[in-house]
Amino acid sequence: MRKTRKSTLTKDERKEGKQSDALKIIHRITGDNPELREMIAEEKLNAHIAHTIYQARTKAGLTQKELAKRIGTQQPVIARLEDADYERHSLTMLQRVAAALNQKVKISFVMAREKRDPQEFARAL
């Protein structure tokens, strides 16, 4: 019988370690290429928006079809909005989705930096 060693790290610490390793790999690949970093930042934002819509909809207990009906559109539109590869989110549509879920859209502006060290890059992702 094989014994397994119990980790002394919490689940969050293990996840953070894996995430940190992944971010180091990404940084190694992207280096100081600002265009590549910008593309990664845009993809991250698209994935975040899609995930946020999905979480809000499922927390409200709605199907894509039900949410679509509430905002006067079709289910495939909601599916697109929840797709991490979708790049054409509009503020108007996000506000319609938020209103249908009894929520508001919150936007903030943060200072951009031209050059980041690996630690800052990791935190930005």
Short mmCIF file of C-alpha atoms in Angstrom, two decimals:
data_model
loop_
_atom_site.label_atom_id
_atom_site.label_comp_id
_atom_site.label_asym_id
_atom_site.label_seq_id
_atom_site.Cartn_x
_atom_site.Cartn_y
_atom_site.Cartn_z
CA MET A 1 0.00 0.00 0.00
CA ARG A 2 1.41 3.36 -1.04
CA LYS A 3 1.52 6.12 1.53
CA THR A 4 0.76 9.64 0.42
CA ARG A 5 2.49 12.54 2.04
CA LYS A 6 0.11 15.17 3.35
CA SER A 7 0.98 18.64 2.11
CA THR A 8 1.48 21.31 4.73
CA LEU A 9 0.27 23.94 2.27
CA THR A 10 -3.34 25.04 2.16
CA LYS A 11 -5.36 24.63 -1.00
CA ASP A 12 -5.02 28.37 -1.72
CA GLU A 13 -1.24 28.23 -1.18
CA ARG A 14 -0.94 25.29 -3.57
CA LYS A 15 -3.07 27.12 -6.13
CA GLU A 16 -1.00 30.29 -5.69
CA GLY A 17 2.21 28.29 -6.20
CA LYS A 18 0.91 26.79 -9.43
CA GLN A 19 -0.32 30.19 -10.56
CA SER A 20 3.02 31.76 -9.69
CA ASP A 21 4.88 29.07 -11.65
CA ALA A 22 2.60 29.63 -14.64
CA LEU A 23 3.17 33.37 -14.47
CA LYS A 24 6.93 32.85 -14.38
CA ILE A 25 6.67 30.69 -17.50
CA ILE A 26 4.55 33.33 -19.24
CA HIS A 27 7.06 36.02 -18.31
CA ARG A 28 9.91 33.88 -19.63
CA ILE A 29 8.08 33.46 -22.92
CA THR A 30 6.99 37.09 -23.30
CA GLY A 31 10.17 38.67 -22.00
CA ASP A 32 10.06 42.40 -22.58
CA ASN A 33 7.85 42.24 -25.68
CA PRO A 34 5.23 44.94 -24.99
CA GLU A 35 2.99 43.86 -27.88
CA LEU A 36 2.81 40.30 -26.60
CA ARG A 37 2.16 41.52 -23.06
CA GLU A 38 -0.63 43.76 -24.34
CA MET A 39 -2.21 40.82 -26.17
CA ILE A 40 -2.06 38.73 -22.99
CA ALA A 41 -3.64 41.57 -20.99
CA GLU A 42 -6.48 41.86 -23.53
CA GLU A 43 -7.10 38.11 -23.47
CA LYS A 44 -7.12 38.17 -19.68
CA LEU A 45 -9.68 40.98 -19.70
CA ASN A 46 -11.92 39.14 -22.18
CA ALA A 47 -11.76 35.98 -20.07
CA HIS A 48 -12.53 37.96 -16.92
CA ILE A 49 -15.59 39.61 -18.48
CA ALA A 50 -16.89 36.29 -19.81
CA HIS A 51 -16.38 34.59 -16.44
CA THR A 52 -18.03 37.47 -14.58
CA ILE A 53 -21.14 37.27 -16.78
CA TYR A 54 -21.29 33.49 -16.38
CA GLN A 55 -20.94 33.68 -12.58
CA ALA A 56 -23.58 36.39 -12.24
CA ARG A 57 -26.02 34.51 -14.46
CA THR A 58 -25.57 31.17 -12.71
CA LYS A 59 -25.72 32.79 -9.27
CA ALA A 60 -29.09 34.27 -10.32
CA GLY A 61 -30.18 30.75 -11.28
CA LEU A 62 -30.81 31.65 -14.92
CA THR A 63 -30.09 29.75 -18.09
CA GLN A 64 -28.56 31.54 -21.06
CA LYS A 65 -31.97 31.45 -22.74
CA GLU A 66 -33.68 33.02 -19.72
CA LEU A 67 -31.10 35.81 -19.48
CA ALA A 68 -31.38 36.43 -23.22
CA LYS A 69 -35.16 36.80 -22.91
CA ARG A 70 -34.75 39.32 -20.07
CA ILE A 71 -32.54 41.57 -22.20
CA GLY A 72 -34.41 41.07 -25.46
CA THR A 73 -31.92 38.98 -27.38
CA GLN A 74 -31.24 35.36 -28.29
CA GLN A 75 -29.38 32.64 -26.36
CA PRO A 76 -26.40 32.53 -28.80
CA VAL A 77 -25.66 36.18 -27.90
CA ILE A 78 -25.30 35.22 -24.22
CA ALA A 79 -23.16 32.23 -25.18
CA ARG A 80 -20.86 34.59 -27.10
CA LEU A 81 -20.65 37.00 -24.17
CA GLU A 82 -19.64 34.11 -21.90
CA ASP A 83 -16.96 32.93 -24.34
CA ALA A 84 -13.45 33.90 -23.20
CA ASP A 85 -12.41 34.34 -26.84
CA TYR A 86 -15.10 36.95 -27.55
CA GLU A 87 -13.53 40.40 -28.06
CA ARG A 88 -16.45 42.69 -28.84
CA HIS A 89 -18.07 43.36 -25.47
CA SER A 90 -19.88 46.68 -25.50
CA LEU A 91 -20.61 48.80 -22.49
CA THR A 92 -24.25 49.01 -23.55
CA MET A 93 -24.64 45.22 -23.64
CA LEU A 94 -22.80 44.78 -20.34
CA GLN A 95 -25.16 47.31 -18.76
CA ARG A 96 -28.19 45.45 -20.14
CA VAL A 97 -26.88 42.15 -18.73
CA ALA A 98 -26.13 43.77 -15.37
CA ALA A 99 -29.58 45.38 -15.16
CA ALA A 100 -31.26 42.07 -15.98
CA LEU A 101 -29.33 40.52 -13.09
CA ASN A 102 -30.11 43.44 -10.73
CA GLN A 103 -26.48 44.55 -10.78
CA LYS A 104 -24.39 47.44 -12.08
CA VAL A 105 -21.26 47.61 -14.20
CA LYS A 106 -18.26 49.07 -12.41
CA ILE A 107 -15.31 50.39 -14.41
CA SER A 108 -12.07 51.83 -13.12
CA PHE A 109 -9.00 53.38 -14.68
CA VAL A 110 -5.57 52.51 -13.36
CA MET A 111 -2.18 53.92 -14.20
CA ALA A 112 -0.37 52.09 -16.96
CA ARG A 113 3.35 51.48 -16.78
CA GLU A 114 5.52 51.05 -19.80
CA LYS A 115 7.96 48.58 -18.27
CA ARG A 116 7.31 46.19 -15.44
CA ASP A 117 9.53 43.85 -13.57
CA PRO A 118 8.49 40.16 -13.45
CA GLN A 119 6.86 40.56 -10.04
CA GLU A 120 4.67 43.46 -11.22
CA PHE A 121 3.81 41.57 -14.42
CA ALA A 122 2.72 38.57 -12.37
CA ARG A 123 0.48 40.72 -10.18
CA ALA A 124 -1.06 42.39 -13.24
CA LEU A 125 -2.12 39.04 -14.67
#
